[in-house]
Amino acid sequence: MDAAHLVLADVDLSGCLFAGTVHLDQLRLEGSCTYDVAPPAVWRRWPPVRFTERRVLSEEHHWRASQPGAVRGWNVAVLGDGRAGPLQLAPVYRALRKAFEDGKHEPGAADFYYGQMEMRRHADDIPRSERGLLTVYWALSGYGLRASRALAWLGMAMLLTIVLLMAFGLAQDTPKQTATGTVPTGGGKVTFEIDKDDPQNPTGNRFTGQPSKRP
């Protein structure tokens, strides 16, 4: 199908298959076009699984449902439907993201950007190192779209810093330089050696609510 100059308004696209469409970035979406969504959290298995709430294409549902260990909630493909994978879905998400951006629909564009990055992270045509970086990007901030995840990591980093300061702390005493020398009998040249002790950490229980006392 050629989607150039195609306008869709108030259409249910939850079961639509977009893979193979040409000029998908020129598609115009007006009104309330609905899509499928990611399944809710699954807490009854270990480890628990929680998917970010977002608009999801039907092909991604089919692909995730076909993966080993897939959780319940992803829709299985109907017999006869295509079997598109991450390699085919990444450009579809990218084209739909551009269509949303052209229509000034930023929230929708953000959802499809998230889907594009998810497909890139699972695709087999990119190096393993890049997939590792994308996994770290996803875990730290949800591809820059999940502020709560970034704030959680920031809070953990601050808590870890406080614990390390309580465990090791700063030096209790400030070492002072000392000069020693020997004056020859009858006078002469005096040689001084400048020495400085190593900093010493405070002793005792560091994990206390009492403020530390300065010597």
PDB file of C-alpha atoms in Angstrom:
ATOM      1  CA  MET A   1       0.000   0.000   0.000  1.00  0.00           C
ATOM      2  CA  ASP A   2       1.130   3.543  -0.770  1.00  0.00           C
ATOM      3  CA  ALA A   3       0.274   5.858   2.139  1.00  0.00           C
ATOM      4  CA  ALA A   4       1.282   9.071   0.397  1.00  0.00           C
ATOM      5  CA  HIS A   5      -1.364  11.780   0.908  1.00  0.00           C
ATOM      6  CA  LEU A   6      -3.538   9.331   2.856  1.00  0.00           C
ATOM      7  CA  VAL A   7      -5.553  10.885   5.685  1.00  0.00           C
ATOM      8  CA  LEU A   8      -7.046   8.774   8.490  1.00  0.00           C
ATOM      9  CA  ALA A   9      -9.473  10.283  10.982  1.00  0.00           C
ATOM     10  CA  ASP A  10     -11.063   8.593  14.012  1.00  0.00           C
ATOM     11  CA  VAL A  11      -9.961   5.104  12.935  1.00  0.00           C
ATOM     12  CA  ASP A  12      -9.242   2.104  15.154  1.00  0.00           C
ATOM     13  CA  LEU A  13      -5.737   1.002  14.150  1.00  0.00           C
ATOM     14  CA  SER A  14      -5.217  -1.527  16.952  1.00  0.00           C
ATOM     15  CA  GLY A  15      -5.318  -4.444  14.493  1.00  0.00           C
ATOM     16  CA  CYS A  16      -3.721  -2.707  11.508  1.00  0.00           C
ATOM     17  CA  LEU A  17      -0.533  -4.155   9.971  1.00  0.00           C
ATOM     18  CA  PHE A  18       1.819  -1.393   8.833  1.00  0.00           C
ATOM     19  CA  ALA A  19       4.857  -3.422   7.740  1.00  0.00           C
ATOM     20  CA  GLY A  20       5.442  -3.169   3.988  1.00  0.00           C
ATOM     21  CA  THR A  21       3.646   0.169   3.553  1.00  0.00           C
ATOM     22  CA  VAL A  22       5.534   2.726   1.463  1.00  0.00           C
ATOM     23  CA  HIS A  23       5.612   6.482   2.140  1.00  0.00           C
ATOM     24  CA  LEU A  24       4.343   5.807   5.633  1.00  0.00           C
ATOM     25  CA  ASP A  25       5.961   9.009   6.851  1.00  0.00           C
ATOM     26  CA  GLN A  26       3.519  10.988   4.651  1.00  0.00           C
ATOM     27  CA  LEU A  27       0.478   9.515   6.401  1.00  0.00           C
ATOM     28  CA  ARG A  28      -1.760  12.099   8.096  1.00  0.00           C
ATOM     29  CA  LEU A  29      -3.610  11.116  11.248  1.00  0.00           C
ATOM     30  CA  GLU A  30      -6.490  13.287  12.348  1.00  0.00           C
ATOM     31  CA  GLY A  31      -8.914  13.048  15.235  1.00  0.00           C
ATOM     32  CA  SER A  32      -8.781  10.135  17.661  1.00  0.00           C
ATOM     33  CA  CYS A  33      -6.945   7.238  16.040  1.00  0.00           C
ATOM     34  CA  THR A  34      -6.525   4.432  18.560  1.00  0.00           C
ATOM     35  CA  TYR A  35      -3.725   1.877  18.765  1.00  0.00           C
ATOM     36  CA  ASP A  36      -3.041  -1.201  20.785  1.00  0.00           C
ATOM     37  CA  VAL A  37      -1.188  -0.757  24.100  1.00  0.00           C
ATOM     38  CA  ALA A  38       1.428  -2.686  26.035  1.00  0.00           C
ATOM     39  CA  PRO A  39       0.130  -5.261  28.542  1.00  0.00           C
ATOM     40  CA  PRO A  40      -0.046  -4.380  32.245  1.00  0.00           C
ATOM     41  CA  ALA A  41       2.541  -5.353  34.820  1.00  0.00           C
ATOM     42  CA  VAL A  42       2.974  -9.020  35.717  1.00  0.00           C
ATOM     43  CA  TRP A  43       3.950  -9.431  39.381  1.00  0.00           C
ATOM     44  CA  ARG A  44       3.150 -13.142  39.816  1.00  0.00           C
ATOM     45  CA  ARG A  45       6.353 -14.331  38.162  1.00  0.00           C
ATOM     46  CA  TRP A  46      10.008 -13.932  38.982  1.00  0.00           C
ATOM     47  CA  PRO A  47      11.505 -11.638  38.074  1.00  0.00           C
ATOM     48  CA  PRO A  48       8.432  -9.368  37.856  1.00  0.00           C
ATOM     49  CA  VAL A  49       7.797  -7.809  34.465  1.00  0.00           C
ATOM     50  CA  ARG A  50       6.426  -4.348  33.854  1.00  0.00           C
ATOM     51  CA  PHE A  51       6.067  -2.787  30.410  1.00  0.00           C
ATOM     52  CA  THR A  52       5.905   0.961  29.958  1.00  0.00           C
ATOM     53  CA  GLU A  53       2.418   2.132  29.029  1.00  0.00           C
ATOM     54  CA  ARG A  54       2.572   3.308  25.428  1.00  0.00           C
ATOM     55  CA  ARG A  55       1.026   2.920  21.985  1.00  0.00           C
ATOM     56  CA  VAL A  56       2.165  -0.330  20.388  1.00  0.00           C
ATOM     57  CA  LEU A  57       1.775  -1.642  16.850  1.00  0.00           C
ATOM     58  CA  SER A  58      -0.010  -4.903  16.274  1.00  0.00           C
ATOM     59  CA  GLU A  59       3.134  -6.389  14.693  1.00  0.00           C
ATOM     60  CA  GLU A  60       5.096  -5.808  17.883  1.00  0.00           C
ATOM     61  CA  HIS A  61       2.387  -7.661  19.802  1.00  0.00           C
ATOM     62  CA  HIS A  62       2.758 -10.602  17.433  1.00  0.00           C
ATOM     63  CA  TRP A  63       6.537 -10.612  17.612  1.00  0.00           C
ATOM     64  CA  ARG A  64       6.727 -10.409  21.410  1.00  0.00           C
ATOM     65  CA  ALA A  65       4.075 -13.112  21.805  1.00  0.00           C
ATOM     66  CA  SER A  66       6.189 -15.452  19.657  1.00  0.00           C
ATOM     67  CA  GLN A  67       9.329 -15.032  21.783  1.00  0.00           C
ATOM     68  CA  PRO A  68      10.370 -17.742  24.280  1.00  0.00           C
ATOM     69  CA  GLY A  69       9.191 -16.887  27.780  1.00  0.00           C
ATOM     70  CA  ALA A  70       6.717 -14.250  26.553  1.00  0.00           C
ATOM     71  CA  VAL A  71       4.416 -12.947  29.279  1.00  0.00           C
ATOM     72  CA  ARG A  72       0.663 -13.018  29.012  1.00  0.00           C
ATOM     73  CA  GLY A  73      -0.952  -9.965  27.466  1.00  0.00           C
ATOM     74  CA  TRP A  74       0.805  -9.836  24.110  1.00  0.00           C
ATOM     75  CA  ASN A  75      -1.607 -10.720  21.287  1.00  0.00           C
ATOM     76  CA  VAL A  76      -0.711 -13.776  19.230  1.00  0.00           C
ATOM     77  CA  ALA A  77      -0.721 -13.326  15.458  1.00  0.00           C
ATOM     78  CA  VAL A  78      -3.721 -14.666  13.560  1.00  0.00           C
ATOM     79  CA  LEU A  79      -2.993 -17.340  10.972  1.00  0.00           C
ATOM     80  CA  GLY A  80      -2.066 -15.621   7.728  1.00  0.00           C
ATOM     81  CA  ASP A  81      -0.703 -12.434   9.283  1.00  0.00           C
ATOM     82  CA  GLY A  82       2.847 -11.396   8.529  1.00  0.00           C
ATOM     83  CA  ARG A  83       5.679 -12.210  10.895  1.00  0.00           C
ATOM     84  CA  ALA A  84       7.555  -8.912  11.074  1.00  0.00           C
ATOM     85  CA  GLY A  85      10.465  -8.677  13.505  1.00  0.00           C
ATOM     86  CA  PRO A  86      12.479  -5.830  15.006  1.00  0.00           C
ATOM     87  CA  LEU A  87      14.445  -5.376  11.786  1.00  0.00           C
ATOM     88  CA  GLN A  88      11.244  -4.610   9.856  1.00  0.00           C
ATOM     89  CA  LEU A  89       9.434  -2.745  12.640  1.00  0.00           C
ATOM     90  CA  ALA A  90      12.160  -0.205  13.461  1.00  0.00           C
ATOM     91  CA  PRO A  91      11.683   1.760  10.182  1.00  0.00           C
ATOM     92  CA  VAL A  92       7.884   1.504  10.577  1.00  0.00           C
ATOM     93  CA  TYR A  93       8.041   3.110  14.012  1.00  0.00           C
ATOM     94  CA  ARG A  94      10.431   5.744  12.663  1.00  0.00           C
ATOM     95  CA  ALA A  95       8.104   6.646   9.783  1.00  0.00           C
ATOM     96  CA  LEU A  96       5.054   6.859  12.054  1.00  0.00           C
ATOM     97  CA  ARG A  97       7.016   9.001  14.501  1.00  0.00           C
ATOM     98  CA  LYS A  98       7.765  11.437  11.688  1.00  0.00           C
ATOM     99  CA  ALA A  99       4.086  11.464  10.698  1.00  0.00           C
ATOM    100  CA  PHE A 100       3.106  12.330  14.271  1.00  0.00           C
ATOM    101  CA  GLU A 101       5.771  15.032  14.479  1.00  0.00           C
ATOM    102  CA  ASP A 102       4.552  16.592  11.225  1.00  0.00           C
ATOM    103  CA  GLY A 103       1.050  16.638  12.703  1.00  0.00           C
ATOM    104  CA  LYS A 104       2.334  18.362  15.888  1.00  0.00           C
ATOM    105  CA  HIS A 105       1.307  15.356  17.981  1.00  0.00           C
ATOM    106  CA  GLU A 106       4.336  15.157  20.266  1.00  0.00           C
ATOM    107  CA  PRO A 107       2.994  12.598  22.819  1.00  0.00           C
ATOM    108  CA  GLY A 108       2.229  10.158  20.029  1.00  0.00           C
ATOM    109  CA  ALA A 109       5.611  10.789  18.465  1.00  0.00           C
ATOM    110  CA  ALA A 110       7.285  10.022  21.800  1.00  0.00           C
ATOM    111  CA  ASP A 111       5.511   6.649  22.033  1.00  0.00           C
ATOM    112  CA  PHE A 112       6.642   5.670  18.560  1.00  0.00           C
ATOM    113  CA  TYR A 113      10.170   6.879  19.255  1.00  0.00           C
ATOM    114  CA  TYR A 114      10.185   4.535  22.274  1.00  0.00           C
ATOM    115  CA  GLY A 115       9.002   1.694  20.044  1.00  0.00           C
ATOM    116  CA  GLN A 116      11.661   2.518  17.460  1.00  0.00           C
ATOM    117  CA  MET A 117      14.412   2.352  20.074  1.00  0.00           C
ATOM    118  CA  GLU A 118      12.993  -0.901  21.482  1.00  0.00           C
ATOM    119  CA  MET A 119      13.107  -2.495  18.044  1.00  0.00           C
ATOM    120  CA  ARG A 120      16.659  -1.261  17.511  1.00  0.00           C
ATOM    121  CA  ARG A 121      17.681  -2.718  20.859  1.00  0.00           C
ATOM    122  CA  HIS A 122      16.321  -6.141  19.892  1.00  0.00           C
ATOM    123  CA  ALA A 123      17.408  -6.117  16.244  1.00  0.00           C
ATOM    124  CA  ASP A 124      20.136  -8.496  15.096  1.00  0.00           C
ATOM    125  CA  ASP A 125      21.678  -6.206  12.476  1.00  0.00           C
ATOM    126  CA  ILE A 126      23.431  -3.848  14.914  1.00  0.00           C
ATOM    127  CA  PRO A 127      26.674  -4.634  16.789  1.00  0.00           C
ATOM    128  CA  ARG A 128      26.446  -6.145  20.231  1.00  0.00           C
ATOM    129  CA  SER A 129      28.263  -3.154  21.734  1.00  0.00           C
ATOM    130  CA  GLU A 130      25.622  -0.758  20.395  1.00  0.00           C
ATOM    131  CA  ARG A 131      22.867  -2.983  21.734  1.00  0.00           C
ATOM    132  CA  GLY A 132      24.596  -2.887  25.106  1.00  0.00           C
ATOM    133  CA  LEU A 133      24.639   0.920  25.047  1.00  0.00           C
ATOM    134  CA  LEU A 134      20.962   0.982  24.092  1.00  0.00           C
ATOM    135  CA  THR A 135      20.194  -1.366  26.993  1.00  0.00           C
ATOM    136  CA  VAL A 136      21.981   0.956  29.414  1.00  0.00           C
ATOM    137  CA  TYR A 137      20.149   3.948  27.902  1.00  0.00           C
ATOM    138  CA  TRP A 138      16.844   2.105  28.355  1.00  0.00           C
ATOM    139  CA  ALA A 139      17.598   1.090  31.946  1.00  0.00           C
ATOM    140  CA  LEU A 140      18.786   4.533  33.071  1.00  0.00           C
ATOM    141  CA  SER A 141      16.149   6.803  31.548  1.00  0.00           C
ATOM    142  CA  GLY A 142      13.832   4.892  29.216  1.00  0.00           C
ATOM    143  CA  TYR A 143      15.539   6.397  26.151  1.00  0.00           C
ATOM    144  CA  GLY A 144      15.291   9.851  27.726  1.00  0.00           C
ATOM    145  CA  LEU A 145      11.484   9.635  27.982  1.00  0.00           C
ATOM    146  CA  ARG A 146      10.996   8.278  31.512  1.00  0.00           C
ATOM    147  CA  ALA A 147      11.948  10.976  34.024  1.00  0.00           C
ATOM    148  CA  SER A 148      10.897   8.828  37.002  1.00  0.00           C
ATOM    149  CA  ARG A 149      13.493   6.214  36.090  1.00  0.00           C
ATOM    150  CA  ALA A 150      16.255   8.806  35.841  1.00  0.00           C
ATOM    151  CA  LEU A 151      15.226  10.354  39.181  1.00  0.00           C
ATOM    152  CA  ALA A 152      15.265   6.911  40.814  1.00  0.00           C
ATOM    153  CA  TRP A 153      18.830   6.292  39.646  1.00  0.00           C
ATOM    154  CA  LEU A 154      19.831   9.774  40.834  1.00  0.00           C
ATOM    155  CA  GLY A 155      18.382   9.051  44.270  1.00  0.00           C
ATOM    156  CA  MET A 156      20.247   5.737  44.430  1.00  0.00           C
ATOM    157  CA  ALA A 157      23.518   7.459  43.485  1.00  0.00           C
ATOM    158  CA  MET A 158      22.992  10.093  46.201  1.00  0.00           C
ATOM    159  CA  LEU A 159      22.187   7.417  48.786  1.00  0.00           C
ATOM    160  CA  LEU A 160      25.280   5.431  47.822  1.00  0.00           C
ATOM    161  CA  THR A 161      27.422   8.566  48.162  1.00  0.00           C
ATOM    162  CA  ILE A 162      26.055   9.216  51.662  1.00  0.00           C
ATOM    163  CA  VAL A 163      26.695   5.608  52.716  1.00  0.00           C
ATOM    164  CA  LEU A 164      30.280   5.738  51.424  1.00  0.00           C
ATOM    165  CA  LEU A 165      30.915   9.010  53.252  1.00  0.00           C
ATOM    166  CA  MET A 166      29.546   7.510  56.463  1.00  0.00           C
ATOM    167  CA  ALA A 167      31.606   4.345  56.032  1.00  0.00           C
ATOM    168  CA  PHE A 168      34.939   5.923  55.132  1.00  0.00           C
ATOM    169  CA  GLY A 169      34.449   9.612  55.851  1.00  0.00           C
ATOM    170  CA  LEU A 170      37.013  12.340  55.531  1.00  0.00           C
ATOM    171  CA  ALA A 171      40.326  12.563  57.305  1.00  0.00           C
ATOM    172  CA  GLN A 172      39.918  13.285  61.028  1.00  0.00           C
ATOM    173  CA  ASP A 173      43.164  15.216  61.389  1.00  0.00           C
ATOM    174  CA  THR A 174      44.957  17.497  59.000  1.00  0.00           C
ATOM    175  CA  PRO A 175      48.597  16.317  58.925  1.00  0.00           C
ATOM    176  CA  LYS A 176      51.122  19.047  59.567  1.00  0.00           C
ATOM    177  CA  GLN A 177      54.549  19.328  58.034  1.00  0.00           C
ATOM    178  CA  THR A 178      57.509  18.824  60.348  1.00  0.00           C
ATOM    179  CA  ALA A 179      61.136  19.765  59.755  1.00  0.00           C
ATOM    180  CA  THR A 180      64.028  17.865  61.332  1.00  0.00           C
ATOM    181  CA  GLY A 181      67.727  18.548  60.962  1.00  0.00           C
ATOM    182  CA  THR A 182      71.148  18.087  62.515  1.00  0.00           C
ATOM    183  CA  VAL A 183      73.488  20.944  63.373  1.00  0.00           C
ATOM    184  CA  PRO A 184      77.126  19.827  63.009  1.00  0.00           C
ATOM    185  CA  THR A 185      79.444  20.415  65.939  1.00  0.00           C
ATOM    186  CA  GLY A 186      81.283  23.661  65.423  1.00  0.00           C
ATOM    187  CA  GLY A 187      78.681  25.017  63.030  1.00  0.00           C
ATOM    188  CA  GLY A 188      78.242  24.506  59.357  1.00  0.00           C
ATOM    189  CA  LYS A 189      75.507  23.738  56.909  1.00  0.00           C
ATOM    190  CA  VAL A 190      72.177  22.511  58.328  1.00  0.00           C
ATOM    191  CA  THR A 191      70.098  20.059  56.293  1.00  0.00           C
ATOM    192  CA  PHE A 192      66.347  19.836  56.957  1.00  0.00           C
ATOM    193  CA  GLU A 193      64.043  17.011  55.938  1.00  0.00           C
ATOM    194  CA  ILE A 194      60.381  17.944  55.421  1.00  0.00           C
ATOM    195  CA  ASP A 195      58.036  15.119  56.338  1.00  0.00           C
ATOM    196  CA  LYS A 196      54.250  14.821  56.362  1.00  0.00           C
ATOM    197  CA  ASP A 197      52.153  12.093  57.932  1.00  0.00           C
ATOM    198  CA  ASP A 198      49.544  10.262  55.927  1.00  0.00           C
ATOM    199  CA  PRO A 199      45.914  11.281  56.515  1.00  0.00           C
ATOM    200  CA  GLN A 200      44.126   9.108  59.071  1.00  0.00           C
ATOM    201  CA  ASN A 201      40.455   8.253  58.827  1.00  0.00           C
ATOM    202  CA  PRO A 202      38.407   8.528  62.010  1.00  0.00           C
ATOM    203  CA  THR A 203      37.937   5.407  64.064  1.00  0.00           C
ATOM    204  CA  GLY A 204      34.802   4.112  65.723  1.00  0.00           C
ATOM    205  CA  ASN A 205      31.261   3.705  64.519  1.00  0.00           C
ATOM    206  CA  ARG A 206      30.657   5.880  61.476  1.00  0.00           C
ATOM    207  CA  PHE A 207      27.007   4.907  61.012  1.00  0.00           C
ATOM    208  CA  THR A 208      25.521   7.162  63.661  1.00  0.00           C
ATOM    209  CA  GLY A 209      23.178  10.095  63.720  1.00  0.00           C
ATOM    210  CA  GLN A 210      25.456  12.055  66.034  1.00  0.00           C
ATOM    211  CA  PRO A 211      27.480  14.822  64.375  1.00  0.00           C
ATOM    212  CA  SER A 212      31.218  14.246  64.300  1.00  0.00           C
ATOM    213  CA  LYS A 213      33.354  16.277  66.689  1.00  0.00           C
ATOM    214  CA  ARG A 214      36.337  18.188  65.508  1.00  0.00           C
ATOM    215  CA  PRO A 215      39.526  17.698  67.532  1.00  0.00           C
TER     216      PRO A 215
END
